[in-house]
Amino acid sequence: MAGGGTQQSLRKYLGALKDTTTVSLAKVNSDYKELDIAIVKATNHSERPSREKYIREIFLSISAARPRADVAYCIHALARRLSKTRNWAVALKTLIVIHRALREVDPTFREELINYGRSRSHMLNMAYFKDDSSSGAWDYSAWVRTYASYLEERLECFRVLKYDVESDPPRTRDLDTVGVLDHLPPLQQLLFRLLACQPQGASSYNVIIQHALSMVALESVKIYTAISDGTINLVDKFFEMQRNDAVRALDIYKRATNQSERLSEFYEVCKTIHVARGEKFLKIEQVRNILDLQVFGICFPC
């Protein structure tokens, strides 16, 4: 046990030393030294949440008032931070900065992030990331990978739909048949990635993961509402559809029913580990009952 404690202390010391060295190099070599220093300090090796001060400094550097070159540099610096680290805390904090920027900063940040992904291998592809320094780090790494996949899908959903389901007005209830059939699969895929963020093992009780999970849980509300509205829209149009469209509609409905059950489980886990305390989650059963009543007895149109 003593040896394990010594190794853990040594890793923390080396991580802190690496952060200090990176800050020192930024002060000498960087044209964007204030931004580089803020990124290092906001995404350091400390296994505690980032200080808000440094996140705000980053957001100030990528606001709509700043040149697009500054935004592009910030995305490049965050991508470099992700690609070089093998430490779960650094990777997770970097992803949180990106996630919060998508939620809180001018939409041009999202557009620049998508453009960056087009010109290079996507920075959020972390399928092979792992920190095997301890059993806890192994669990945290698995959650980092699923969280990165969710954020990647979030950008892809925006790219396909041309609007952000979290910040823009809902649209699926009023779309025509073609529109709703095209919109629901990307939204369901986004919810699929979100549900994969349900934590397992040690990751359930990690304070940084819980912070990120609270944002994910809150976003589930609008995603699921958009899917439910769209599914009700499909049911209303069902008997006007061609057979091929009706088959697609039923597949969407079946997936929506399955995902509603999984989302109920997801919310129960969040409540158990006290994530998003004070927030009201959706009453999934109520939404499902509405859909079941409308679909009951449905058959294929000729």
PDB file of N, CA and C in Angstrom, residues 189-240:
ATOM      1  N   GLN A 189     -29.173   9.338 -32.683  1.00  0.00           N
ATOM      2  CA  GLN A 189     -27.773   8.947 -32.561  1.00  0.00           C
ATOM      3  C   GLN A 189     -27.070   9.785 -31.499  1.00  0.00           C
ATOM      4  N   LEU A 190     -27.420  11.068 -31.424  1.00  0.00           N
ATOM      5  CA  LEU A 190     -26.863  11.931 -30.384  1.00  0.00           C
ATOM      6  C   LEU A 190     -27.286  11.442 -29.001  1.00  0.00           C
ATOM      7  N   LEU A 191     -28.557  11.076 -28.857  1.00  0.00           N
ATOM      8  CA  LEU A 191     -29.024  10.551 -27.569  1.00  0.00           C
ATOM      9  C   LEU A 191     -28.338   9.230 -27.246  1.00  0.00           C
ATOM     10  N   PHE A 192     -28.081   8.415 -28.254  1.00  0.00           N
ATOM     11  CA  PHE A 192     -27.345   7.158 -28.052  1.00  0.00           C
ATOM     12  C   PHE A 192     -25.971   7.427 -27.442  1.00  0.00           C
ATOM     13  N   ARG A 193     -25.260   8.415 -27.978  1.00  0.00           N
ATOM     14  CA  ARG A 193     -23.947   8.779 -27.437  1.00  0.00           C
ATOM     15  C   ARG A 193     -24.076   9.343 -26.027  1.00  0.00           C
ATOM     16  N   LEU A 194     -25.132  10.105 -25.804  1.00  0.00           N
ATOM     17  CA  LEU A 194     -25.355  10.676 -24.472  1.00  0.00           C
ATOM     18  C   LEU A 194     -25.587   9.572 -23.441  1.00  0.00           C
ATOM     19  N   LEU A 195     -26.412   8.596 -23.780  1.00  0.00           N
ATOM     20  CA  LEU A 195     -26.714   7.513 -22.843  1.00  0.00           C
ATOM     21  C   LEU A 195     -25.477   6.688 -22.511  1.00  0.00           C
ATOM     22  N   ALA A 196     -24.531   6.633 -23.437  1.00  0.00           N
ATOM     23  CA  ALA A 196     -23.282   5.902 -23.185  1.00  0.00           C
ATOM     24  C   ALA A 196     -22.442   6.590 -22.113  1.00  0.00           C
ATOM     25  N   CYS A 197     -22.766   7.836 -21.790  1.00  0.00           N
ATOM     26  CA  CYS A 197     -22.028   8.579 -20.755  1.00  0.00           C
ATOM     27  C   CYS A 197     -22.446   8.188 -19.338  1.00  0.00           C
ATOM     28  N   GLN A 198     -23.367   7.257 -19.214  1.00  0.00           N
ATOM     29  CA  GLN A 198     -23.721   6.776 -17.865  1.00  0.00           C
ATOM     30  C   GLN A 198     -22.469   6.186 -17.223  1.00  0.00           C
ATOM     31  N   PRO A 199     -22.031   6.718 -16.104  1.00  0.00           N
ATOM     32  CA  PRO A 199     -20.740   6.309 -15.544  1.00  0.00           C
ATOM     33  C   PRO A 199     -20.777   4.923 -14.905  1.00  0.00           C
ATOM     34  N   GLN A 200     -19.618   4.281 -14.897  1.00  0.00           N
ATOM     35  CA  GLN A 200     -19.465   2.962 -14.303  1.00  0.00           C
ATOM     36  C   GLN A 200     -18.311   2.988 -13.317  1.00  0.00           C
ATOM     37  N   GLY A 201     -18.396   2.168 -12.289  1.00  0.00           N
ATOM     38  CA  GLY A 201     -17.272   1.998 -11.366  1.00  0.00           C
ATOM     39  C   GLY A 201     -16.859   3.281 -10.690  1.00  0.00           C
ATOM     40  N   ALA A 202     -15.538   3.489 -10.611  1.00  0.00           N
ATOM     41  CA  ALA A 202     -14.990   4.648  -9.900  1.00  0.00           C
ATOM     42  C   ALA A 202     -15.407   5.965 -10.528  1.00  0.00           C
ATOM     43  N   SER A 203     -15.708   5.961 -11.830  1.00  0.00           N
ATOM     44  CA  SER A 203     -16.057   7.212 -12.508  1.00  0.00           C
ATOM     45  C   SER A 203     -17.369   7.801 -11.981  1.00  0.00           C
ATOM     46  N   SER A 204     -18.205   6.973 -11.359  1.00  0.00           N
ATOM     47  CA  SER A 204     -19.485   7.469 -10.836  1.00  0.00           C
ATOM     48  C   SER A 204     -19.300   8.493  -9.729  1.00  0.00           C
ATOM     49  N   TYR A 205     -18.172   8.427  -9.034  1.00  0.00           N
ATOM     50  CA  TYR A 205     -17.988   9.253  -7.842  1.00  0.00           C
ATOM     51  C   TYR A 205     -16.844  10.257  -7.986  1.00  0.00           C
ATOM     52  N   ASN A 206     -16.362  10.442  -9.210  1.00  0.00           N
ATOM     53  CA  ASN A 206     -15.298  11.407  -9.437  1.00  0.00           C
ATOM     54  C   ASN A 206     -15.908  12.792  -9.630  1.00  0.00           C
ATOM     55  N   VAL A 207     -15.409  13.771  -8.899  1.00  0.00           N
ATOM     56  CA  VAL A 207     -16.044  15.092  -8.869  1.00  0.00           C
ATOM     57  C   VAL A 207     -15.942  15.810 -10.218  1.00  0.00           C
ATOM     58  N   ILE A 208     -14.850  15.609 -10.964  1.00  0.00           N
ATOM     59  CA  ILE A 208     -14.725  16.266 -12.275  1.00  0.00           C
ATOM     60  C   ILE A 208     -15.676  15.620 -13.273  1.00  0.00           C
ATOM     61  N   ILE A 209     -15.770  14.307 -13.243  1.00  0.00           N
ATOM     62  CA  ILE A 209     -16.701  13.605 -14.124  1.00  0.00           C
ATOM     63  C   ILE A 209     -18.135  14.009 -13.800  1.00  0.00           C
ATOM     64  N   GLN A 210     -18.459  14.134 -12.528  1.00  0.00           N
ATOM     65  CA  GLN A 210     -19.811  14.538 -12.154  1.00  0.00           C
ATOM     66  C   GLN A 210     -20.146  15.930 -12.678  1.00  0.00           C
ATOM     67  N   HIS A 211     -19.150  16.811 -12.700  1.00  0.00           N
ATOM     68  CA  HIS A 211     -19.373  18.161 -13.252  1.00  0.00           C
ATOM     69  C   HIS A 211     -19.718  18.080 -14.743  1.00  0.00           C
ATOM     70  N   ALA A 212     -18.934  17.294 -15.487  1.00  0.00           N
ATOM     71  CA  ALA A 212     -19.206  17.139 -16.919  1.00  0.00           C
ATOM     72  C   ALA A 212     -20.536  16.433 -17.143  1.00  0.00           C
ATOM     73  N   LEU A 213     -20.804  15.411 -16.330  1.00  0.00           N
ATOM     74  CA  LEU A 213     -22.043  14.643 -16.476  1.00  0.00           C
ATOM     75  C   LEU A 213     -23.274  15.510 -16.220  1.00  0.00           C
ATOM     76  N   SER A 214     -23.155  16.495 -15.337  1.00  0.00           N
ATOM     77  CA  SER A 214     -24.296  17.374 -15.069  1.00  0.00           C
ATOM     78  C   SER A 214     -24.674  18.152 -16.327  1.00  0.00           C
ATOM     79  N   MET A 215     -23.684  18.588 -17.121  1.00  0.00           N
ATOM     80  CA  MET A 215     -23.987  19.290 -18.372  1.00  0.00           C
ATOM     81  C   MET A 215     -24.625  18.339 -19.376  1.00  0.00           C
ATOM     82  N   VAL A 216     -24.107  17.121 -19.451  1.00  0.00           N
ATOM     83  CA  VAL A 216     -24.661  16.123 -20.362  1.00  0.00           C
ATOM     84  C   VAL A 216     -26.111  15.822 -20.000  1.00  0.00           C
ATOM     85  N   ALA A 217     -26.377  15.634 -18.702  1.00  0.00           N
ATOM     86  CA  ALA A 217     -27.733  15.314 -18.249  1.00  0.00           C
ATOM     87  C   ALA A 217     -28.710  16.437 -18.573  1.00  0.00           C
ATOM     88  N   LEU A 218     -28.282  17.675 -18.385  1.00  0.00           N
ATOM     89  CA  LEU A 218     -29.158  18.807 -18.691  1.00  0.00           C
ATOM     90  C   LEU A 218     -29.472  18.879 -20.183  1.00  0.00           C
ATOM     91  N   GLU A 219     -28.497  18.544 -21.030  1.00  0.00           N
ATOM     92  CA  GLU A 219     -28.724  18.597 -22.475  1.00  0.00           C
ATOM     93  C   GLU A 219     -29.660  17.486 -22.942  1.00  0.00           C
ATOM     94  N   SER A 220     -29.761  16.419 -22.161  1.00  0.00           N
ATOM     95  CA  SER A 220     -30.647  15.317 -22.551  1.00  0.00           C
ATOM     96  C   SER A 220     -32.102  15.770 -22.631  1.00  0.00           C
ATOM     97  N   VAL A 221     -32.460  16.764 -21.852  1.00  0.00           N
ATOM     98  CA  VAL A 221     -33.856  17.205 -21.789  1.00  0.00           C
ATOM     99  C   VAL A 221     -34.324  17.719 -23.153  1.00  0.00           C
ATOM    100  N   LYS A 222     -33.562  18.627 -23.740  1.00  0.00           N
ATOM    101  CA  LYS A 222     -33.977  19.188 -25.035  1.00  0.00           C
ATOM    102  C   LYS A 222     -33.821  18.173 -26.169  1.00  0.00           C
ATOM    103  N   ILE A 223     -32.815  17.320 -26.064  1.00  0.00           N
ATOM    104  CA  ILE A 223     -32.629  16.297 -27.100  1.00  0.00           C
ATOM    105  C   ILE A 223     -33.819  15.343 -27.110  1.00  0.00           C
ATOM    106  N   TYR A 224     -34.187  14.863 -25.927  1.00  0.00           N
ATOM    107  CA  TYR A 224     -35.295  13.909 -25.860  1.00  0.00           C
ATOM    108  C   TYR A 224     -36.626  14.576 -26.199  1.00  0.00           C
ATOM    109  N   THR A 225     -36.794  15.820 -25.786  1.00  0.00           N
ATOM    110  CA  THR A 225     -38.021  16.542 -26.132  1.00  0.00           C
ATOM    111  C   THR A 225     -38.145  16.693 -27.642  1.00  0.00           C
ATOM    112  N   ALA A 226     -37.027  17.003 -28.316  1.00  0.00           N
ATOM    113  CA  ALA A 226     -37.046  17.132 -29.777  1.00  0.00           C
ATOM    114  C   ALA A 226     -37.405  15.799 -30.433  1.00  0.00           C
ATOM    115  N   ILE A 227     -36.864  14.709 -29.889  1.00  0.00           N
ATOM    116  CA  ILE A 227     -37.177  13.379 -30.431  1.00  0.00           C
ATOM    117  C   ILE A 227     -38.652  13.042 -30.195  1.00  0.00           C
ATOM    118  N   SER A 228     -39.152  13.322 -28.999  1.00  0.00           N
ATOM    119  CA  SER A 228     -40.554  13.017 -28.679  1.00  0.00           C
ATOM    120  C   SER A 228     -41.499  13.830 -29.539  1.00  0.00           C
ATOM    121  N   ASP A 229     -41.208  15.129 -29.694  1.00  0.00           N
ATOM    122  CA  ASP A 229     -42.044  15.972 -30.555  1.00  0.00           C
ATOM    123  C   ASP A 229     -42.042  15.453 -31.990  1.00  0.00           C
ATOM    124  N   GLY A 230     -40.864  15.075 -32.470  1.00  0.00           N
ATOM    125  CA  GLY A 230     -40.765  14.562 -33.829  1.00  0.00           C
ATOM    126  C   GLY A 230     -41.484  13.243 -34.003  1.00  0.00           C
ATOM    127  N   THR A 231     -41.433  12.385 -32.976  1.00  0.00           N
ATOM    128  CA  THR A 231     -42.099  11.093 -33.055  1.00  0.00           C
ATOM    129  C   THR A 231     -43.616  11.265 -33.074  1.00  0.00           C
ATOM    130  N   ILE A 232     -44.129  12.172 -32.264  1.00  0.00           N
ATOM    131  CA  ILE A 232     -45.564  12.480 -32.285  1.00  0.00           C
ATOM    132  C   ILE A 232     -45.965  13.029 -33.657  1.00  0.00           C
ATOM    133  N   ASN A 233     -45.098  13.864 -34.229  1.00  0.00           N
ATOM    134  CA  ASN A 233     -45.333  14.404 -35.572  1.00  0.00           C
ATOM    135  C   ASN A 233     -45.417  13.269 -36.590  1.00  0.00           C
ATOM    136  N   LEU A 234     -44.516  12.283 -36.460  1.00  0.00           N
ATOM    137  CA  LEU A 234     -44.538  11.128 -37.367  1.00  0.00           C
ATOM    138  C   LEU A 234     -45.835  10.346 -37.239  1.00  0.00           C
ATOM    139  N   VAL A 235     -46.277  10.137 -36.003  1.00  0.00           N
ATOM    140  CA  VAL A 235     -47.511   9.386 -35.774  1.00  0.00           C
ATOM    141  C   VAL A 235     -48.693  10.103 -36.431  1.00  0.00           C
ATOM    142  N   ASP A 236     -48.720  11.416 -36.303  1.00  0.00           N
ATOM    143  CA  ASP A 236     -49.807  12.196 -36.910  1.00  0.00           C
ATOM    144  C   ASP A 236     -49.826  12.056 -38.435  1.00  0.00           C
ATOM    145  N   LYS A 237     -48.644  11.872 -39.024  1.00  0.00           N
ATOM    146  CA  LYS A 237     -48.553  11.816 -40.480  1.00  0.00           C
ATOM    147  C   LYS A 237     -48.539  10.382 -41.009  1.00  0.00           C
ATOM    148  N   PHE A 238     -48.624   9.398 -40.124  1.00  0.00           N
ATOM    149  CA  PHE A 238     -48.340   8.017 -40.498  1.00  0.00           C
ATOM    150  C   PHE A 238     -49.202   7.529 -41.661  1.00  0.00           C
ATOM    151  N   PHE A 239     -50.504   7.766 -41.618  1.00  0.00           N
ATOM    152  CA  PHE A 239     -51.388   7.209 -42.636  1.00  0.00           C
ATOM    153  C   PHE A 239     -51.339   7.975 -43.961  1.00  0.00           C
ATOM    154  N   GLU A 240     -50.548   9.046 -43.990  1.00  0.00           N
ATOM    155  CA  GLU A 240     -50.350   9.770 -45.240  1.00  0.00           C
ATOM    156  C   GLU A 240     -49.057   9.333 -45.935  1.00  0.00           C
TER     157      GLU A 240
END
